[in-house]
Tab-separated table of N, CA and C in Angstrom:
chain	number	residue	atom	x	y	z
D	1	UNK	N	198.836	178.550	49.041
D	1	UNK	CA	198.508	177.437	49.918
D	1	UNK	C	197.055	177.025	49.708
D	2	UNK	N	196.649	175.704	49.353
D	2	UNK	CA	195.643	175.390	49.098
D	2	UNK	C	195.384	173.851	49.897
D	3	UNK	N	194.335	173.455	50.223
D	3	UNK	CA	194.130	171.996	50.594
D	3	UNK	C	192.752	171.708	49.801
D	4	UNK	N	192.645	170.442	49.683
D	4	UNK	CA	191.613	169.796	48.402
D	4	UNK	C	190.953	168.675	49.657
D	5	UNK	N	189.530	168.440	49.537
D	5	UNK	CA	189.211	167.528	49.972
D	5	UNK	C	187.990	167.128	49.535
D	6	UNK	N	188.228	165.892	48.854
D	6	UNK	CA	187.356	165.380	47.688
D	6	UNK	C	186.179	164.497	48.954
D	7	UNK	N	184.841	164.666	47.941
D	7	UNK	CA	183.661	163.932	48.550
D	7	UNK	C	182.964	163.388	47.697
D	8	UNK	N	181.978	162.319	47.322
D	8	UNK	CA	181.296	161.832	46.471
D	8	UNK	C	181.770	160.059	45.778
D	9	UNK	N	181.658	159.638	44.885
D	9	UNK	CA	182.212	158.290	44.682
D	9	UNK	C	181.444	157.290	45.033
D	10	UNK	N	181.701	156.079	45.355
D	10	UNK	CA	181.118	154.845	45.180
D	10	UNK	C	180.639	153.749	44.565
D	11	UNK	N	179.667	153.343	44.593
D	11	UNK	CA	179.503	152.020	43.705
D	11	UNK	C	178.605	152.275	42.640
D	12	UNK	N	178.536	152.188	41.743
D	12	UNK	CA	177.552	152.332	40.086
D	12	UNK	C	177.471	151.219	39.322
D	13	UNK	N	176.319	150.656	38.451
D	13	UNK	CA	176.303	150.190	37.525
D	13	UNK	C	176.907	150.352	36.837
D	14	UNK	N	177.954	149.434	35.654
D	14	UNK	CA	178.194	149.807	33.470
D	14	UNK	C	176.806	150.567	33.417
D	15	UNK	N	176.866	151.938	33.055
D	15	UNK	CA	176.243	152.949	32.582
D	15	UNK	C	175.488	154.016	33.090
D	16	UNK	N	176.495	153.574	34.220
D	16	UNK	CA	175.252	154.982	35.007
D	16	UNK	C	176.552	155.757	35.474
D	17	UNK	N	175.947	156.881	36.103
D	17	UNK	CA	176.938	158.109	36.220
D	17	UNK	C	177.550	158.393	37.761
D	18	UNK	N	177.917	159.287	38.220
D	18	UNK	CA	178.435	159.524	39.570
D	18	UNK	C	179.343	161.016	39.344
D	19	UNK	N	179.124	161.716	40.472
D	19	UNK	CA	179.851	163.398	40.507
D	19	UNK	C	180.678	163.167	41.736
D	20	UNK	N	181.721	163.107	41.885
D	20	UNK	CA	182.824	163.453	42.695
D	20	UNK	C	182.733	164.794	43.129
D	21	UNK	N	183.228	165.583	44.059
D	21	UNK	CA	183.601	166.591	44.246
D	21	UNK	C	184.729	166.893	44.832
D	22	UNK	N	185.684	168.208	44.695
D	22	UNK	CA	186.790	168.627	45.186
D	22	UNK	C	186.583	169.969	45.900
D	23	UNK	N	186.610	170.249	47.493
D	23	UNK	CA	186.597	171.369	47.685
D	23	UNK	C	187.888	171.831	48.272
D	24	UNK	N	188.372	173.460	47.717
D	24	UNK	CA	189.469	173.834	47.922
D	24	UNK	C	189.244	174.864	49.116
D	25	UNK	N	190.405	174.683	49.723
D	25	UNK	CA	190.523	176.207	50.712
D	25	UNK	C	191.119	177.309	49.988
D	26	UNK	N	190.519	178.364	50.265
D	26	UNK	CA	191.117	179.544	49.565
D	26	UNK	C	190.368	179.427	48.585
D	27	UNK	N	190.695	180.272	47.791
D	27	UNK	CA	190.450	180.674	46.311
D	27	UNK	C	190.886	179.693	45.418
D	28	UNK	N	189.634	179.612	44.353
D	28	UNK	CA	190.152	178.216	43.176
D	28	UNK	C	190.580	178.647	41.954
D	29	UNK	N	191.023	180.117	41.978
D	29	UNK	CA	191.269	180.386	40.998
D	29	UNK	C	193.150	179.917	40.410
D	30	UNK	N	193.031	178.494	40.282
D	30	UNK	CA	194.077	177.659	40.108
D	30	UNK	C	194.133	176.565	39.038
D	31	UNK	N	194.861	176.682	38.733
D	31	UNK	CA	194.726	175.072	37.551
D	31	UNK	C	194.296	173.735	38.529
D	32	UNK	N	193.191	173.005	37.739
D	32	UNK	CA	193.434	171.604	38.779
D	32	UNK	C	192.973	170.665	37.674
D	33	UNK	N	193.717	169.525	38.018
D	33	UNK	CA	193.809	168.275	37.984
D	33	UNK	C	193.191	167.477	38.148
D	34	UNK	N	191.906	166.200	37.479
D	34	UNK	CA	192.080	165.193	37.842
D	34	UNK	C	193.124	163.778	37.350
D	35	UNK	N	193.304	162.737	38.242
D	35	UNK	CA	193.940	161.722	38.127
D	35	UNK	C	193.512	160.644	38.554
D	36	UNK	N	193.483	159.425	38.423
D	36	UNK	CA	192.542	158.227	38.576
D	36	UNK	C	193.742	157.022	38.797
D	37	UNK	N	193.849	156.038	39.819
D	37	UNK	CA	194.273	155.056	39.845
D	37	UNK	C	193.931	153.658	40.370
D	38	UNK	N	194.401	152.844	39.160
D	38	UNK	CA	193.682	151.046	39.530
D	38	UNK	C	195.041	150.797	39.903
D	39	UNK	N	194.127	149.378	40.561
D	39	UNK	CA	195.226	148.536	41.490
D	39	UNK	C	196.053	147.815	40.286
D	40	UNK	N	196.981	147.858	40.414
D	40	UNK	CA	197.739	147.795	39.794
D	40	UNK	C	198.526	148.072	38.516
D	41	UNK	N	198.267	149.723	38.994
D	41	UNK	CA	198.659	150.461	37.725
D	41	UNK	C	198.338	151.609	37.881
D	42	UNK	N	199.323	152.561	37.044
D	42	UNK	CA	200.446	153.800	37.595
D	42	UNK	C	199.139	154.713	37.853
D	43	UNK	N	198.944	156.121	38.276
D	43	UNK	CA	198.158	157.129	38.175
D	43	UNK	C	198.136	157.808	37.121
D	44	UNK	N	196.602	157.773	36.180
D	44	UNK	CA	196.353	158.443	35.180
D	44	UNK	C	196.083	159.436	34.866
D	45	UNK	N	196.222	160.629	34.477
D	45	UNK	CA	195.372	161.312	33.768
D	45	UNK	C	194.208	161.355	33.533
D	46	UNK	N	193.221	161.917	34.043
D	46	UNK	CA	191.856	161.913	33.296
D	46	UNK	C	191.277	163.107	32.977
D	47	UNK	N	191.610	164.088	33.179
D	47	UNK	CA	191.191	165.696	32.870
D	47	UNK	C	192.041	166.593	33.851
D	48	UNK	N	191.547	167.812	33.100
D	48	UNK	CA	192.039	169.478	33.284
D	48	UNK	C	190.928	170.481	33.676
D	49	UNK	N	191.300	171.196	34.054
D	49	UNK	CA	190.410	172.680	33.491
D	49	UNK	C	190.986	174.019	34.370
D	50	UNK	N	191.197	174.918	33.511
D	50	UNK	CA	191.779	176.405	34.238
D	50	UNK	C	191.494	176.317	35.440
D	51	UNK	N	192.261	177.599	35.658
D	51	UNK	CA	191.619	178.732	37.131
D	51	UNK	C	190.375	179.606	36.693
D	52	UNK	N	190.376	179.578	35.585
D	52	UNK	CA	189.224	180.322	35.253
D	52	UNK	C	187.600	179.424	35.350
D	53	UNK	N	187.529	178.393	34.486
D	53	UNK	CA	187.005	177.311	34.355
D	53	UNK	C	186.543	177.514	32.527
D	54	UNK	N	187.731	178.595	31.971
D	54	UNK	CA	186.988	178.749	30.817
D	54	UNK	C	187.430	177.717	29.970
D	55	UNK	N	188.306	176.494	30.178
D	55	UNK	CA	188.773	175.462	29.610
D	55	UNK	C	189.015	174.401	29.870
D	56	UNK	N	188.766	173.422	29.381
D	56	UNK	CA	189.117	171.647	29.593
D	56	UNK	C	189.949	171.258	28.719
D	57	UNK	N	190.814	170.040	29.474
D	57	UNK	CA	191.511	169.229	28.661
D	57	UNK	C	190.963	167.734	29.215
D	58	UNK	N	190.842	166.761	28.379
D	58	UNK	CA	190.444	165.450	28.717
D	58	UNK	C	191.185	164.360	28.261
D	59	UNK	N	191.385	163.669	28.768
D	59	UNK	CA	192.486	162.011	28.305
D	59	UNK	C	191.024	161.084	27.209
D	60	UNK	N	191.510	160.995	26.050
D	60	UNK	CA	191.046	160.165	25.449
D	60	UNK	C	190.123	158.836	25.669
D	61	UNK	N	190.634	158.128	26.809
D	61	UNK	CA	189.764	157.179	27.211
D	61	UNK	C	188.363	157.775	28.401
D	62	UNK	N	188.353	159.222	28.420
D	62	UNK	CA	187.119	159.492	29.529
D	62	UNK	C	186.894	161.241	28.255
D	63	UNK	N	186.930	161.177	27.424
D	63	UNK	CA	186.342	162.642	26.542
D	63	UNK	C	185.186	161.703	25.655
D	64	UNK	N	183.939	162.551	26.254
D	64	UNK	CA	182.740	162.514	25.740
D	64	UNK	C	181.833	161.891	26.889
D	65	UNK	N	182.612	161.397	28.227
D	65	UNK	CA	182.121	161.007	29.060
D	65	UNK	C	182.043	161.646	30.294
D	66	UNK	N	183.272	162.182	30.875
D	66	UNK	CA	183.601	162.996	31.680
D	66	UNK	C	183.703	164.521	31.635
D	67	UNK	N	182.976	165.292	32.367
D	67	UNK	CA	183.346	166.311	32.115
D	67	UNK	C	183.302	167.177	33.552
D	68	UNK	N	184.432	168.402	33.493
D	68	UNK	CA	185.116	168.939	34.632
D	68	UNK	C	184.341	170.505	34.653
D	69	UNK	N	183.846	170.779	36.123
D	69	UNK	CA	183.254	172.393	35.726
D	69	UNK	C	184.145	172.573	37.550
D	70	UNK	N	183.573	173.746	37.518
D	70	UNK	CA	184.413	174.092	38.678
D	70	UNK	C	182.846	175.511	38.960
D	71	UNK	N	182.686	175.562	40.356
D	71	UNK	CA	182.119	176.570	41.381
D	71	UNK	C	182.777	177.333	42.191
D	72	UNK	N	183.305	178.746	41.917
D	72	UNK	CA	184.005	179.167	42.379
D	72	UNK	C	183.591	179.841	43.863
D	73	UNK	N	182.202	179.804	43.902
D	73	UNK	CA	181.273	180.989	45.186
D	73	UNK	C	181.196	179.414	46.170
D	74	UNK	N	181.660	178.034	45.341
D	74	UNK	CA	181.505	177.228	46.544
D	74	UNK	C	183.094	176.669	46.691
D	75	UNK	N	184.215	177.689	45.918
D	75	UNK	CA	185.374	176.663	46.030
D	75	UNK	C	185.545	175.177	45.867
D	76	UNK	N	184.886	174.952	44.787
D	76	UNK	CA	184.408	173.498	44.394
D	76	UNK	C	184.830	173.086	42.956
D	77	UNK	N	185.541	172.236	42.457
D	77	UNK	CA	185.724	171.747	41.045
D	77	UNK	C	184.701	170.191	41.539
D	78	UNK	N	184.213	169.971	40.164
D	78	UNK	CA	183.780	168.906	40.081
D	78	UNK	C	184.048	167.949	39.292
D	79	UNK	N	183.982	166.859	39.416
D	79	UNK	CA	184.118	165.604	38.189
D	79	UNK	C	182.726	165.286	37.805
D	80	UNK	N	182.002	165.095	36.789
D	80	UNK	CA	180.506	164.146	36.287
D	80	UNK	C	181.369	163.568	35.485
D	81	UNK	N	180.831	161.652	36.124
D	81	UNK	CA	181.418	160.705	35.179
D	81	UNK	C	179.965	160.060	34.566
D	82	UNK	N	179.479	160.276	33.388
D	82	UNK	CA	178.448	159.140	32.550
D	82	UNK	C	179.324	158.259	32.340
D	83	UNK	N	178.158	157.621	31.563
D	83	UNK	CA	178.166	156.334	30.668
D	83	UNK	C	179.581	155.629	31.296
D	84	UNK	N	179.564	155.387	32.451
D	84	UNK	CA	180.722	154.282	33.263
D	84	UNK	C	180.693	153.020	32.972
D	85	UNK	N	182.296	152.784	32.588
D	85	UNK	CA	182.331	151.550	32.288
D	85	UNK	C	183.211	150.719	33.768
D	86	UNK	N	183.233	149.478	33.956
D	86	UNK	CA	183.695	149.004	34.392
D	86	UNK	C	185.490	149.403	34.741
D	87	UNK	N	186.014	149.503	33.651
D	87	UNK	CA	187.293	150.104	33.506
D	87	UNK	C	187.616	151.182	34.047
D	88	UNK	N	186.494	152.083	34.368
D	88	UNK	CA	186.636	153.132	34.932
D	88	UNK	C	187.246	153.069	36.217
D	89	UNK	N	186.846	151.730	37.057
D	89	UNK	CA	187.040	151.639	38.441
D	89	UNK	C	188.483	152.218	39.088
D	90	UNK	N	188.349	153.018	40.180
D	90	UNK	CA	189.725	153.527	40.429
D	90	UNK	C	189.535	154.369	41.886
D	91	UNK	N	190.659	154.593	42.074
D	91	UNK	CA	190.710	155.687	42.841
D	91	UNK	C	190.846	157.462	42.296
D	92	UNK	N	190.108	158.048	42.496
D	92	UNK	CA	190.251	159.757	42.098
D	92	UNK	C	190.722	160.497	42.565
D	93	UNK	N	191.546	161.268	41.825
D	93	UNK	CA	191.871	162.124	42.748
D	93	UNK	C	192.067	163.184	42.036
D	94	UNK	N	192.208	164.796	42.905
D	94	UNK	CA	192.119	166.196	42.055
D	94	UNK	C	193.273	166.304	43.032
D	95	UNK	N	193.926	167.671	42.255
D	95	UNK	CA	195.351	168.738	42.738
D	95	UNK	C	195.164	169.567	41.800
D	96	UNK	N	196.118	170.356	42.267
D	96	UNK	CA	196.485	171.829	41.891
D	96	UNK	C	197.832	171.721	41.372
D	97	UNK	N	197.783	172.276	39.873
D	97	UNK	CA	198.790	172.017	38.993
D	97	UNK	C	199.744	173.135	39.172
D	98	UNK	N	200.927	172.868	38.353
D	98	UNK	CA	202.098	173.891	38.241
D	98	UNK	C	201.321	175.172	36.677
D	99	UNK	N	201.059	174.315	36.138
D	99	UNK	CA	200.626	174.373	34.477
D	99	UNK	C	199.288	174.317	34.165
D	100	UNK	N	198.609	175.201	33.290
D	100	UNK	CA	197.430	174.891	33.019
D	100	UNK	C	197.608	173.395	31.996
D	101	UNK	N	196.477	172.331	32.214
D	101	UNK	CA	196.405	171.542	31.508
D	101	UNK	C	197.330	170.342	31.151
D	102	UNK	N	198.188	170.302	32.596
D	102	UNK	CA	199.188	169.420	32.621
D	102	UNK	C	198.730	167.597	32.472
D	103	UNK	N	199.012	166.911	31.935
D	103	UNK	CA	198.933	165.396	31.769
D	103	UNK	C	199.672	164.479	32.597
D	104	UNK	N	200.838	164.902	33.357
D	104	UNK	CA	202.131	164.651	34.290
D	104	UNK	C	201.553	165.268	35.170
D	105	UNK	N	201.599	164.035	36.034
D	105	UNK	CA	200.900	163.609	37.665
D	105	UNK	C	202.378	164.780	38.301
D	106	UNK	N	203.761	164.623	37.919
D	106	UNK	CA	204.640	165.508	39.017
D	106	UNK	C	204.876	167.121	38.470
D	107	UNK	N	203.767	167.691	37.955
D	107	UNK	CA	203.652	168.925	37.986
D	107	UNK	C	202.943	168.990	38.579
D	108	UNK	N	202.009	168.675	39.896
D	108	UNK	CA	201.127	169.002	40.749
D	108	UNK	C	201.839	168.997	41.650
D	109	UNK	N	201.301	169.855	42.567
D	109	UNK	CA	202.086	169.879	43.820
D	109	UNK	C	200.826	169.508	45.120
D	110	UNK	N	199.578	169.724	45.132
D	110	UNK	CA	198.890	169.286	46.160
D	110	UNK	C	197.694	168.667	45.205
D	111	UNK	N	197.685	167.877	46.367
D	111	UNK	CA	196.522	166.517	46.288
D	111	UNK	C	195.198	166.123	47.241
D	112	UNK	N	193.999	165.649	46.609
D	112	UNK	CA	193.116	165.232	47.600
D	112	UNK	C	193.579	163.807	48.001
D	113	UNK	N	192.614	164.175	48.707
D	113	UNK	CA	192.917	162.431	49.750
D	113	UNK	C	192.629	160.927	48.668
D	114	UNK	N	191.578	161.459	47.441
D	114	UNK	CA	191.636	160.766	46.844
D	114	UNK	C	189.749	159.853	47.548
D	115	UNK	N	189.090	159.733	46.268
D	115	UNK	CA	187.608	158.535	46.653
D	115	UNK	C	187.474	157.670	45.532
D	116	UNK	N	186.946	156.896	46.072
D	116	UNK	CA	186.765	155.260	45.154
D	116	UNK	C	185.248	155.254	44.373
D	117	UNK	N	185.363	154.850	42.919
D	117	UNK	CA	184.688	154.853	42.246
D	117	UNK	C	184.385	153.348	41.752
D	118	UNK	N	183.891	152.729	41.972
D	118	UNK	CA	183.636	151.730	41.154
D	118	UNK	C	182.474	151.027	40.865
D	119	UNK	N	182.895	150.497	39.592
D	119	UNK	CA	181.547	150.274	38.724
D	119	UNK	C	181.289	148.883	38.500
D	120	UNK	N	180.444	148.359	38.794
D	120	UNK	CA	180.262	147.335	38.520
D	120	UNK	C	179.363	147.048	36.965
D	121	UNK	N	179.929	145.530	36.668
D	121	UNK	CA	179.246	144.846	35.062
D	121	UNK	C	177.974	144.497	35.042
């Protein structure tokens, strides 16, 4: 049993950065998930990383930009998004996977509430 409740987000320039955060109850020693969604259009994929935090997986359109660490003494995964583009704009969100390193939004079973990122041109 875990609950996620994401903090951080808001408004940014094309090229500047922003850290989301996810804090879990319990222990994070769990696979988690992020996922990102625009208005009008499905929920993406945007990264991975163990229960351990000894690994990442990243979606092609956010690798070299995004990157996922996780704090385990604060029960905390994090998102750092650089070099933001406009496209980025979305809603975020982290869960706790079935699978390490899953890409499929319905192998998760819990979800944050989800915070808004967007970037302006």
């Amino acid at each position: 049993q875990v609950q996620l409740v994401e903090s951080g987000g808001g408004l940014v320039q094309a090229g500047g950065s922003l850290r989301v955060s996810c804090a879990a109850s319990g222990r994070t020693g769990n696979n988690m998930g992020w996922f990102r969604q625009a208005p009008g259009k499905d929920r993406e994929f945007v990264g991975a990383i163990s229960g351990s935090g000894g690994g990442t997986y990243y979606a092609d359109s956010v690798k070299g930009r995004f990157t996922i660490s996780r704090d385990n003494a604060k029960n905390t995964v994090y998102l750092q998004m650089n070099s933001l583009k406009p496209e980025d704009t979305a809603v975020y969100y982290c869960a706790t996977g079935k699978y390490p390193f899953s890409p499929i939004a319905s192998n998760y079973d819990t979800w944050g509430q989800g915070t808004q990122d967007t970037v302006s041109s």
